[in-house]
mmCIF file of C-alpha atoms in Angstrom:
data_model
loop_
_atom_site.group_PDB
_atom_site.id
_atom_site.type_symbol
_atom_site.label_atom_id
_atom_site.label_comp_id
_atom_site.label_asym_id
_atom_site.label_seq_id
_atom_site.Cartn_x
_atom_site.Cartn_y
_atom_site.Cartn_z
ATOM 1 C CA UNK A 1 28.180 -68.351 -63.767
ATOM 2 C CA UNK A 2 25.972 -70.234 -66.289
ATOM 3 C CA UNK A 3 26.205 -73.457 -64.049
ATOM 4 C CA UNK A 4 24.764 -71.292 -61.277
ATOM 5 C CA UNK A 5 22.456 -69.553 -63.163
ATOM 6 C CA UNK A 6 21.018 -72.877 -64.475
ATOM 7 C CA UNK A 7 20.870 -74.733 -60.753
ATOM 8 C CA UNK A 8 18.782 -71.567 -59.850
ATOM 9 C CA UNK A 9 16.720 -71.291 -62.656
ATOM 10 C CA UNK A 10 15.845 -75.355 -62.006
ATOM 11 C CA UNK A 11 15.268 -74.879 -57.825
ATOM 12 C CA UNK A 12 12.362 -73.767 -55.827
ATOM 13 C CA UNK A 13 14.388 -70.309 -55.132
ATOM 14 C CA UNK A 14 13.577 -69.514 -58.522
ATOM 15 C CA UNK A 15 9.873 -70.063 -58.201
ATOM 16 C CA UNK A 16 9.583 -67.601 -54.991
ATOM 17 C CA UNK A 17 11.377 -65.050 -57.286
ATOM 18 C CA UNK A 18 8.810 -65.297 -59.521
ATOM 19 C CA UNK A 19 6.119 -64.687 -56.584
ATOM 20 C CA UNK A 20 7.850 -61.513 -55.698
ATOM 21 C CA UNK A 21 6.854 -59.839 -58.798
ATOM 22 C CA UNK A 22 3.478 -61.540 -58.390
ATOM 23 C CA UNK A 23 3.088 -60.974 -54.596
ATOM 24 C CA UNK A 24 -0.691 -58.555 -55.554
ATOM 25 C CA UNK A 25 -1.987 -61.836 -57.414
ATOM 26 C CA UNK A 26 -3.486 -64.714 -54.857
ATOM 27 C CA UNK A 27 -3.500 -67.314 -57.331
ATOM 28 C CA UNK A 28 0.412 -66.833 -57.452
ATOM 29 C CA UNK A 29 0.336 -67.551 -53.900
ATOM 30 C CA UNK A 30 -1.752 -70.062 -53.775
ATOM 31 C CA UNK A 31 -0.424 -71.895 -56.659
ATOM 32 C CA UNK A 32 3.406 -71.448 -54.641
ATOM 33 C CA UNK A 33 2.161 -72.728 -51.167
ATOM 34 C CA UNK A 34 0.252 -75.867 -53.201
ATOM 35 C CA UNK A 35 3.406 -76.857 -54.391
ATOM 36 C CA UNK A 36 5.324 -76.645 -51.394
ATOM 37 C CA UNK A 37 2.727 -79.095 -49.781
ATOM 38 C CA UNK A 38 3.758 -82.989 -49.129
ATOM 39 C CA UNK A 39 1.881 -86.111 -50.234
ATOM 40 C CA UNK A 40 1.457 -86.360 -46.331
ATOM 41 C CA UNK A 41 0.062 -83.337 -45.798
ATOM 42 C CA UNK A 42 -2.871 -84.318 -47.937
ATOM 43 C CA UNK A 43 -3.441 -87.541 -46.455
ATOM 44 C CA UNK A 44 -3.486 -85.964 -43.042
ATOM 45 C CA UNK A 45 -6.353 -83.145 -44.224
ATOM 46 C CA UNK A 46 -7.985 -86.170 -45.937
ATOM 47 C CA UNK A 47 -8.133 -88.361 -43.198
ATOM 48 C CA UNK A 48 -9.657 -85.267 -41.068
ATOM 49 C CA UNK A 49 -12.429 -84.438 -43.714
ATOM 50 C CA UNK A 50 -13.974 -87.936 -43.495
ATOM 51 C CA UNK A 51 -13.519 -87.724 -39.702
ATOM 52 C CA UNK A 52 -15.679 -85.113 -39.687
ATOM 53 C CA UNK A 53 -17.944 -86.917 -42.037
ATOM 54 C CA UNK A 54 -17.386 -84.536 -44.922
ATOM 55 C CA UNK A 55 -16.778 -86.709 -48.000
ATOM 56 C CA UNK A 56 -17.293 -83.993 -50.760
ATOM 57 C CA UNK A 57 -14.638 -82.150 -49.108
ATOM 58 C CA UNK A 58 -12.135 -85.349 -48.907
ATOM 59 C CA UNK A 59 -12.966 -86.135 -52.703
ATOM 60 C CA UNK A 60 -12.162 -82.486 -53.622
ATOM 61 C CA UNK A 61 -8.621 -82.845 -51.501
ATOM 62 C CA UNK A 62 -7.561 -86.372 -53.601
ATOM 63 C CA UNK A 63 -8.164 -84.265 -56.559
ATOM 64 C CA UNK A 64 -6.102 -81.248 -55.426
ATOM 65 C CA UNK A 65 -3.460 -83.908 -54.408
ATOM 66 C CA UNK A 66 -3.215 -85.727 -57.804
ATOM 67 C CA UNK A 67 -3.275 -82.779 -60.054
ATOM 68 C CA UNK A 68 -0.211 -82.312 -57.948
ATOM 69 C CA UNK A 69 1.051 -85.438 -58.943
ATOM 70 C CA UNK A 70 0.825 -86.886 -55.183
ATOM 71 C CA UNK A 71 -0.230 -91.038 -55.287
ATOM 72 C CA UNK A 72 -3.084 -90.964 -52.691
ATOM 73 C CA UNK A 73 -3.475 -94.958 -51.229
ATOM 74 C CA UNK A 74 -6.490 -96.673 -52.926
ATOM 75 C CA UNK A 75 -8.512 -97.485 -49.730
ATOM 76 C CA UNK A 76 -8.429 -93.818 -48.777
ATOM 77 C CA UNK A 77 -9.615 -92.569 -51.754
ATOM 78 C CA UNK A 78 -12.720 -95.343 -51.960
ATOM 79 C CA UNK A 79 -13.991 -93.613 -48.523
ATOM 80 C CA UNK A 80 -14.310 -90.520 -50.314
ATOM 81 C CA UNK A 81 -16.638 -91.788 -52.789
ATOM 82 C CA UNK A 82 -20.666 -92.094 -52.082
ATOM 83 C CA UNK A 83 -23.979 -92.228 -54.421
ATOM 84 C CA UNK A 84 -26.372 -89.730 -54.316
ATOM 85 C CA UNK A 85 -28.783 -91.846 -52.807
ATOM 86 C CA UNK A 86 -26.770 -92.609 -49.978
ATOM 87 C CA UNK A 87 -26.420 -88.973 -49.497
ATOM 88 C CA UNK A 88 -29.515 -88.181 -49.767
ATOM 89 C CA UNK A 89 -30.663 -91.137 -47.105
ATOM 90 C CA UNK A 90 -27.931 -90.157 -44.629
ATOM 91 C CA UNK A 91 -29.231 -86.477 -44.573
ATOM 92 C CA UNK A 92 -33.096 -86.007 -45.161
ATOM 93 C CA UNK A 93 -33.781 -85.625 -41.094
ATOM 94 C CA UNK A 94 -31.083 -82.761 -40.462
ATOM 95 C CA UNK A 95 -32.331 -81.627 -43.768
ATOM 96 C CA UNK A 96 -35.844 -81.148 -42.772
ATOM 97 C CA UNK A 97 -34.902 -79.539 -39.459
ATOM 98 C CA UNK A 98 -32.169 -77.274 -40.970
ATOM 99 C CA UNK A 99 -35.616 -76.190 -43.274
ATOM 100 C CA UNK A 100 -38.160 -75.657 -40.345
ATOM 101 C CA UNK A 101 -35.933 -73.795 -38.098
ATOM 102 C CA UNK A 102 -33.139 -72.092 -39.490
ATOM 103 C CA UNK A 103 -30.933 -73.873 -37.347
ATOM 104 C CA UNK A 104 -26.959 -74.675 -38.586
ATOM 105 C CA UNK A 105 -26.501 -77.549 -36.595
ATOM 106 C CA UNK A 106 -25.110 -79.553 -39.201
ATOM 107 C CA UNK A 107 -23.824 -79.296 -43.564
ATOM 108 C CA UNK A 108 -26.992 -80.845 -43.870
ATOM 109 C CA UNK A 109 -29.145 -78.944 -41.886
ATOM 110 C CA UNK A 110 -27.319 -75.893 -43.554
ATOM 111 C CA UNK A 111 -28.802 -76.907 -46.560
ATOM 112 C CA UNK A 112 -32.182 -76.974 -45.566
ATOM 113 C CA UNK A 113 -31.973 -73.800 -44.082
ATOM 114 C CA UNK A 114 -30.510 -72.622 -47.393
ATOM 115 C CA UNK A 115 -33.319 -73.923 -49.313
ATOM 116 C CA UNK A 116 -36.168 -72.429 -46.986
ATOM 117 C CA UNK A 117 -34.327 -69.008 -47.672
ATOM 118 C CA UNK A 118 -34.264 -69.951 -51.286
ATOM 119 C CA UNK A 119 -37.900 -69.848 -51.670
ATOM 120 C CA UNK A 120 -38.297 -67.012 -49.373
ATOM 121 C CA UNK A 121 -40.081 -68.715 -46.470
ATOM 122 C CA UNK A 122 -36.580 -68.938 -44.360
ATOM 123 C CA UNK A 123 -36.275 -65.488 -44.527
ATOM 124 C CA UNK A 124 -40.083 -65.081 -43.624
ATOM 125 C CA UNK A 125 -39.725 -66.731 -40.569
ATOM 126 C CA UNK A 126 -36.436 -64.995 -39.494
ATOM 127 C CA UNK A 127 -37.843 -61.616 -39.978
ATOM 128 C CA UNK A 128 -40.695 -62.428 -37.793
ATOM 129 C CA UNK A 129 -38.714 -64.303 -35.056
ATOM 130 C CA UNK A 130 -35.932 -61.887 -34.755
ATOM 131 C CA UNK A 131 -37.717 -59.156 -35.012
ATOM 132 C CA UNK A 132 -40.138 -60.041 -32.573
ATOM 133 C CA UNK A 133 -37.421 -60.165 -30.148
ATOM 134 C CA UNK A 134 -35.992 -56.302 -31.206
ATOM 135 C CA UNK A 135 -39.525 -54.991 -30.507
ATOM 136 C CA UNK A 136 -39.679 -56.530 -27.314
ATOM 137 C CA UNK A 137 -36.713 -55.522 -26.052
ATOM 138 C CA UNK A 138 -34.927 -58.826 -25.991
ATOM 139 C CA UNK A 139 -31.547 -60.214 -27.199
ATOM 140 C CA UNK A 140 -31.607 -61.037 -30.805
ATOM 141 C CA UNK A 141 -29.251 -61.830 -33.771
ATOM 142 C CA UNK A 142 -28.286 -58.730 -36.035
ATOM 143 C CA UNK A 143 -26.914 -60.215 -38.901
ATOM 144 C CA UNK A 144 -30.053 -63.124 -38.871
ATOM 145 C CA UNK A 145 -32.988 -59.896 -38.857
ATOM 146 C CA UNK A 146 -30.706 -57.659 -41.149
ATOM 147 C CA UNK A 147 -29.814 -60.594 -43.819
ATOM 148 C CA UNK A 148 -33.256 -61.870 -43.773
ATOM 149 C CA UNK A 149 -34.995 -58.081 -44.585
ATOM 150 C CA UNK A 150 -32.467 -57.984 -47.217
ATOM 151 C CA UNK A 151 -33.799 -61.504 -48.771
ATOM 152 C CA UNK A 152 -37.359 -60.350 -48.656
ATOM 153 C CA UNK A 153 -36.153 -57.391 -50.402
ATOM 154 C CA UNK A 154 -35.438 -58.846 -53.815
ATOM 155 C CA UNK A 155 -37.321 -59.190 -56.476
ATOM 156 C CA UNK A 156 -38.232 -62.409 -56.506
ATOM 157 C CA UNK A 157 -36.910 -65.463 -53.509
ATOM 158 C CA UNK A 158 -34.280 -67.507 -55.317
ATOM 159 C CA UNK A 159 -32.937 -65.177 -57.977
ATOM 160 C CA UNK A 160 -30.649 -62.369 -58.124
ATOM 161 C CA UNK A 161 -27.135 -62.417 -56.543
ATOM 162 C CA UNK A 162 -27.914 -60.059 -53.641
ATOM 163 C CA UNK A 163 -30.762 -63.032 -52.465
ATOM 164 C CA UNK A 164 -28.541 -66.154 -52.653
ATOM 165 C CA UNK A 165 -25.354 -64.017 -51.334
ATOM 166 C CA UNK A 166 -27.361 -62.938 -48.069
ATOM 167 C CA UNK A 167 -28.959 -66.451 -47.287
ATOM 168 C CA UNK A 168 -25.510 -68.183 -47.202
ATOM 169 C CA UNK A 169 -24.069 -65.051 -45.170
ATOM 170 C CA UNK A 170 -26.689 -65.412 -42.770
ATOM 171 C CA UNK A 171 -26.671 -68.689 -42.302
ATOM 172 C CA UNK A 172 -22.921 -69.215 -41.771
ATOM 173 C CA UNK A 173 -23.211 -66.810 -39.131
ATOM 174 C CA UNK A 174 -25.582 -68.977 -37.844
ATOM 175 C CA UNK A 175 -23.379 -71.855 -38.046
ATOM 176 C CA UNK A 176 -20.413 -69.557 -36.426
ATOM 177 C CA UNK A 177 -18.551 -69.487 -40.142
ATOM 178 C CA UNK A 178 -17.891 -65.940 -39.846
ATOM 179 C CA UNK A 179 -14.626 -64.142 -39.014
ATOM 180 C CA UNK A 180 -14.495 -62.061 -36.255
ATOM 181 C CA UNK A 181 -13.765 -58.940 -38.478
ATOM 182 C CA UNK A 182 -16.377 -59.961 -40.810
ATOM 183 C CA UNK A 183 -18.784 -60.766 -38.367
ATOM 184 C CA UNK A 184 -18.267 -57.560 -36.516
ATOM 185 C CA UNK A 185 -18.893 -55.418 -39.349
ATOM 186 C CA UNK A 186 -22.032 -56.935 -41.293
ATOM 187 C CA UNK A 187 -23.575 -57.366 -37.618
ATOM 188 C CA UNK A 188 -22.986 -53.338 -37.357
ATOM 189 C CA UNK A 189 -24.223 -53.028 -41.002
ATOM 190 C CA UNK A 190 -27.511 -55.148 -39.939
ATOM 191 C CA UNK A 191 -28.414 -53.066 -37.574
ATOM 192 C CA UNK A 192 -28.147 -49.889 -39.111
ATOM 193 C CA UNK A 193 -30.053 -51.036 -42.020
ATOM 194 C CA UNK A 194 -33.374 -51.811 -40.533
ATOM 195 C CA UNK A 195 -36.012 -49.092 -40.302
ATOM 196 C CA UNK A 196 -37.835 -49.986 -37.298
ATOM 197 C CA UNK A 197 -41.573 -48.071 -37.910
ATOM 198 C CA UNK A 198 -41.420 -50.593 -41.482
ATOM 199 C CA UNK A 199 -40.585 -53.530 -39.499
ATOM 200 C CA UNK A 200 -43.090 -52.824 -36.720
ATOM 201 C CA UNK A 201 -46.363 -52.785 -39.274
ATOM 202 C CA UNK A 202 -44.639 -55.657 -41.315
ATOM 203 C CA UNK A 203 -44.850 -57.693 -37.656
ATOM 204 C CA UNK A 204 -48.516 -56.869 -37.295
ATOM 205 C CA UNK A 205 -49.207 -58.443 -40.712
ATOM 206 C CA UNK A 206 -47.458 -61.819 -41.020
ATOM 207 C CA UNK A 207 -48.459 -64.788 -38.764
ATOM 208 C CA UNK A 208 -46.155 -67.660 -39.150
ATOM 209 C CA UNK A 209 -48.082 -71.145 -39.753
ATOM 210 C CA UNK A 210 -47.886 -74.226 -37.903
ATOM 211 C CA UNK A 211 -45.035 -75.678 -39.683
ATOM 212 C CA UNK A 212 -45.751 -79.724 -40.982
ATOM 213 C CA UNK A 213 -43.253 -82.430 -40.872
ATOM 214 C CA UNK A 214 -43.095 -84.228 -44.431
ATOM 215 C CA UNK A 215 -43.902 -87.641 -45.138
ATOM 216 C CA UNK A 216 -40.497 -89.541 -45.235
ATOM 217 C CA UNK A 217 -41.653 -90.897 -48.662
ATOM 218 C CA UNK A 218 -42.602 -87.276 -49.584
ATOM 219 C CA UNK A 219 -38.934 -86.434 -48.499
ATOM 220 C CA UNK A 220 -37.201 -89.118 -50.361
ATOM 221 C CA UNK A 221 -38.955 -88.445 -53.681
ATOM 222 C CA UNK A 222 -37.659 -84.946 -53.439
ATOM 223 C CA UNK A 223 -33.839 -85.985 -52.204
ATOM 224 C CA UNK A 224 -33.842 -88.827 -55.211
ATOM 225 C CA UNK A 225 -34.178 -86.442 -58.214
ATOM 226 C CA UNK A 226 -31.910 -84.192 -57.141
ATOM 227 C CA UNK A 227 -29.251 -82.141 -59.328
ATOM 228 C CA UNK A 228 -26.573 -82.368 -56.392
ATOM 229 C CA UNK A 229 -24.024 -80.115 -58.774
ATOM 230 C CA UNK A 230 -26.799 -77.363 -58.805
ATOM 231 C CA UNK A 231 -27.518 -77.976 -55.240
ATOM 232 C CA UNK A 232 -24.300 -77.215 -53.972
ATOM 233 C CA UNK A 233 -23.976 -73.783 -56.275
ATOM 234 C CA UNK A 234 -26.835 -72.386 -54.523
ATOM 235 C CA UNK A 235 -29.809 -73.655 -56.940
ATOM 236 C CA UNK A 236 -32.474 -74.643 -54.373
ATOM 237 C CA UNK A 237 -35.906 -74.634 -56.724
ATOM 238 C CA UNK A 238 -35.483 -78.550 -56.703
ATOM 239 C CA UNK A 239 -36.789 -78.399 -53.306
ATOM 240 C CA UNK A 240 -39.569 -75.660 -53.680
ATOM 241 C CA UNK A 241 -42.795 -77.734 -53.363
ATOM 242 C CA UNK A 242 -41.571 -80.006 -50.275
ATOM 243 C CA UNK A 243 -40.360 -76.632 -48.472
ATOM 244 C CA UNK A 244 -43.695 -75.025 -49.362
ATOM 245 C CA UNK A 245 -45.654 -77.872 -48.187
ATOM 246 C CA UNK A 246 -43.924 -77.922 -44.854
ATOM 247 C CA UNK A 247 -44.203 -74.037 -44.521
ATOM 248 C CA UNK A 248 -47.484 -72.630 -46.125
ATOM 249 C CA UNK A 249 -46.341 -69.032 -46.162
ATOM 250 C CA UNK A 250 -47.269 -66.278 -48.625
ATOM 251 C CA UNK A 251 -43.848 -64.896 -49.130
ATOM 252 C CA UNK A 252 -45.552 -62.354 -51.591
ATOM 253 C CA UNK A 253 -47.382 -61.068 -49.375
ATOM 254 C CA UNK A 254 -44.614 -60.733 -46.573
ATOM 255 C CA UNK A 255 -42.527 -58.962 -48.711
ATOM 256 C CA UNK A 256 -45.047 -56.362 -49.201
ATOM 257 C CA UNK A 257 -45.649 -56.403 -45.146
ATOM 258 C CA UNK A 258 -41.615 -55.565 -44.850
ATOM 259 C CA UNK A 259 -41.661 -53.513 -47.977
ATOM 260 C CA UNK A 260 -39.161 -50.339 -46.570
ATOM 261 C CA UNK A 261 -37.808 -51.920 -43.676
ATOM 262 C CA UNK A 262 -34.173 -51.836 -44.951
ATOM 263 C CA UNK A 263 -32.616 -48.340 -45.016
ATOM 264 C CA UNK A 264 -31.097 -47.966 -48.842
ATOM 265 C CA UNK A 265 -27.897 -46.349 -47.814
ATOM 266 C CA UNK A 266 -26.538 -49.349 -45.700
ATOM 267 C CA UNK A 267 -28.472 -51.767 -48.054
ATOM 268 C CA UNK A 268 -25.987 -50.713 -50.718
ATOM 269 C CA UNK A 269 -22.713 -51.771 -48.826
ATOM 270 C CA UNK A 270 -24.446 -54.747 -47.744
ATOM 271 C CA UNK A 271 -25.704 -55.876 -50.995
ATOM 272 C CA UNK A 272 -22.085 -55.305 -52.277
ATOM 273 C CA UNK A 273 -21.069 -58.028 -49.979
ATOM 274 C CA UNK A 274 -23.102 -60.544 -50.364
ATOM 275 C CA UNK A 275 -22.982 -59.865 -54.271
ATOM 276 C CA UNK A 276 -19.035 -61.594 -54.159
ATOM 277 C CA UNK A 277 -20.445 -64.427 -51.807
ATOM 278 C CA UNK A 278 -22.848 -65.128 -54.184
ATOM 279 C CA UNK A 279 -20.343 -64.979 -56.841
ATOM 280 C CA UNK A 280 -18.113 -67.227 -54.724
ATOM 281 C CA UNK A 281 -21.349 -69.769 -54.164
ATOM 282 C CA UNK A 282 -21.814 -69.869 -57.861
ATOM 283 C CA UNK A 283 -18.724 -71.221 -58.756
ATOM 284 C CA UNK A 284 -16.974 -72.742 -56.123
ATOM 285 C CA UNK A 285 -20.140 -73.891 -54.202
ATOM 286 C CA UNK A 286 -21.442 -73.335 -50.981
ATOM 287 C CA UNK A 287 -18.954 -75.327 -48.762
ATOM 288 C CA UNK A 288 -16.333 -72.723 -50.792
ATOM 289 C CA UNK A 289 -18.320 -69.787 -49.554
ATOM 290 C CA UNK A 290 -18.575 -70.944 -45.626
ATOM 291 C CA UNK A 291 -14.847 -71.675 -45.584
ATOM 292 C CA UNK A 292 -13.962 -68.470 -47.395
ATOM 293 C CA UNK A 293 -15.996 -66.220 -44.869
ATOM 294 C CA UNK A 294 -13.885 -68.048 -41.946
ATOM 295 C CA UNK A 295 -10.891 -66.431 -43.220
ATOM 296 C CA UNK A 296 -12.161 -62.863 -44.510
ATOM 297 C CA UNK A 297 -11.774 -60.249 -42.753
ATOM 298 C CA UNK A 298 -13.361 -57.619 -44.837
ATOM 299 C CA UNK A 299 -14.926 -57.207 -48.361
ATOM 300 C CA UNK A 300 -11.638 -56.659 -49.687
ATOM 301 C CA UNK A 301 -10.570 -60.113 -48.809
ATOM 302 C CA UNK A 302 -13.724 -61.420 -50.345
ATOM 303 C CA UNK A 303 -12.580 -59.974 -53.795
ATOM 304 C CA UNK A 304 -9.843 -61.937 -53.322
ATOM 305 C CA UNK A 305 -11.050 -64.870 -52.635
ATOM 306 C CA UNK A 306 -13.218 -64.685 -55.722
ATOM 307 C CA UNK A 307 -10.885 -63.953 -58.064
ATOM 308 C CA UNK A 308 -9.153 -67.630 -56.289
ATOM 309 C CA UNK A 309 -12.862 -69.648 -56.848
ATOM 310 C CA UNK A 310 -12.890 -68.447 -60.610
ATOM 311 C CA UNK A 311 -9.690 -70.494 -60.726
ATOM 312 C CA UNK A 312 -9.860 -73.553 -58.796
ATOM 313 C CA UNK A 313 -13.935 -73.545 -58.633
ATOM 314 C CA UNK A 314 -15.289 -76.132 -56.294
ATOM 315 C CA UNK A 315 -11.840 -77.477 -55.115
ATOM 316 C CA UNK A 316 -11.666 -73.739 -53.556
ATOM 317 C CA UNK A 317 -13.015 -75.104 -50.456
ATOM 318 C CA UNK A 318 -10.190 -77.697 -50.270
ATOM 319 C CA UNK A 319 -7.141 -74.820 -51.172
ATOM 320 C CA UNK A 320 -8.114 -72.729 -48.478
ATOM 321 C CA UNK A 321 -8.731 -75.827 -46.011
ATOM 322 C CA UNK A 322 -5.111 -76.437 -46.461
ATOM 323 C CA UNK A 323 -3.705 -72.928 -46.774
ATOM 324 C CA UNK A 324 -6.500 -70.795 -44.844
ATOM 325 C CA UNK A 325 -5.619 -66.915 -45.165
ATOM 326 C CA UNK A 326 -2.435 -67.677 -46.406
ATOM 327 C CA UNK A 327 -3.693 -68.755 -49.742
ATOM 328 C CA UNK A 328 -4.465 -65.014 -50.459
ATOM 329 C CA UNK A 329 -1.675 -63.279 -48.466
ATOM 330 C CA UNK A 330 1.641 -63.675 -48.116
ATOM 331 C CA UNK A 331 2.294 -63.266 -45.009
ATOM 332 C CA UNK A 332 5.552 -64.263 -43.060
ATOM 333 C CA UNK A 333 6.429 -65.562 -46.397
ATOM 334 C CA UNK A 334 7.234 -61.967 -47.066
ATOM 335 C CA UNK A 335 10.132 -61.622 -44.961
ATOM 336 C CA UNK A 336 11.108 -64.922 -46.609
ATOM 337 C CA UNK A 337 10.991 -63.432 -49.948
ATOM 338 C CA UNK A 338 12.530 -59.999 -49.276
ATOM 339 C CA UNK A 339 15.813 -62.019 -47.533
ATOM 340 C CA UNK A 340 15.614 -64.097 -50.958
ATOM 341 C CA UNK A 341 15.544 -60.748 -53.032
ATOM 342 C CA UNK A 342 18.128 -59.780 -51.350
ATOM 343 C CA UNK A 343 20.251 -63.099 -52.078
ATOM 344 C CA UNK A 344 19.442 -62.610 -55.563
ATOM 345 C CA UNK A 345 20.304 -59.166 -56.060
ATOM 346 C CA UNK A 346 23.851 -59.919 -54.618
ATOM 347 C CA UNK A 347 24.132 -62.558 -57.187
ATOM 348 C CA UNK A 348 23.309 -60.398 -60.031
ATOM 349 C CA UNK A 349 25.632 -57.790 -58.951
ATOM 350 C CA UNK A 350 28.434 -60.311 -58.522
ATOM 351 C CA UNK A 351 27.693 -61.709 -61.895
ATOM 352 C CA UNK A 352 27.687 -58.482 -63.427
ATOM 353 C CA UNK A 353 31.079 -57.739 -61.527
ATOM 354 C CA UNK A 354 32.560 -60.757 -62.919
ATOM 355 C CA UNK A 355 31.326 -60.167 -66.535
ATOM 356 C CA UNK A 356 32.658 -56.884 -66.351
ATOM 357 C CA UNK A 357 35.805 -58.039 -64.689
ATOM 358 C CA UNK A 358 36.338 -60.405 -68.025
ATOM 359 C CA UNK A 359 35.717 -58.082 -70.462
ATOM 360 C CA UNK A 360 37.925 -55.658 -69.351
ATOM 361 C CA UNK A 361 40.234 -57.999 -68.595
ATOM 362 C CA UNK A 362 39.960 -59.730 -71.987
ATOM 363 C CA UNK A 363 40.413 -56.256 -74.324
ATOM 364 C CA UNK A 364 43.253 -55.370 -71.930
ATOM 365 C CA UNK A 365 44.961 -58.343 -73.427
ATOM 366 C CA UNK A 366 43.905 -57.851 -76.698
ATOM 367 C CA UNK A 367 45.142 -54.292 -76.402
ATOM 368 C CA UNK A 368 48.513 -55.393 -75.174
ATOM 369 C CA UNK A 369 49.015 -58.262 -78.319
ATOM 370 C CA UNK A 370 48.268 -55.420 -80.332
ATOM 371 C CA UNK A 371 50.636 -53.255 -79.322
ATOM 372 C CA UNK A 372 53.335 -55.623 -79.498
ATOM 373 C CA UNK A 373 52.169 -56.204 -82.811
#
């Protein structure tokens, strides 16, 4: 019995049993699933990230694998390393396009769109363009319009959880990175949130200027002095001068023009949701937030992913890439765990019966011996 107990304690089944008692904790679920992955699993995902030109993600996967004792081939690891200069040179054009148009056609264009939102000009552009479509009776992007107005409703562009989170969720939607349930919910809230009369007033007062494409030297100078860790966590302050020179918009005046375009009652629910998105961004980075938004169905899922990010930081994106929503939910594993618990309960009952039988037998033996004496 002791031998079988020791064997069970050192087996993967014991890890599963521990998970049963922590089924509510996303960290326990994630750790269990990560520990079941093989070296081949990690190598496959690293190669997939490199094929997508996602070098940063490939690097995070390497770190995640090494922390769990997996040996990754050196030649593959070398491909996950890139200097700041190489990154900037490779991505300037896409960044500028994302900043001026707000289109999220690539990872770098997404960065440009977020930078424009950070200083406020992106939100003004989106509010004018999508708001114009709405009042003209044309098809418009509900989420882009609603969240651009949320961004303009903050005290100072580029500060506060709501502004950063709203920008990330808005841009994730443009890139097609919102799960269907989350997109439907945010879209419904965004459409209910807009006060049409105040929007019309704002549109009558705000006009967009002609956007100026900066010289390559000017853009390269900005990129060469960036602090990328801060940028990847949503701090785009280093881009302020460049973005404002490209799009000379009086953001303060635009904020006043669109004042009242958001209904407070609906806004509070949206603010709560985008605040979670901001928390994830500040700890895990923009990539992590985008990855999470693909798998979160609602605010509760976002909260669970936020707890996960507090544990894994920037590696959360790699974790979610490997595990998907199963990083925070048991899914089919629940059935296996239930079976495991039945088996464990059976073993415990058997062990208890065996111990009871041994004690009873020993007691009777001593009693008989005492009677003979």
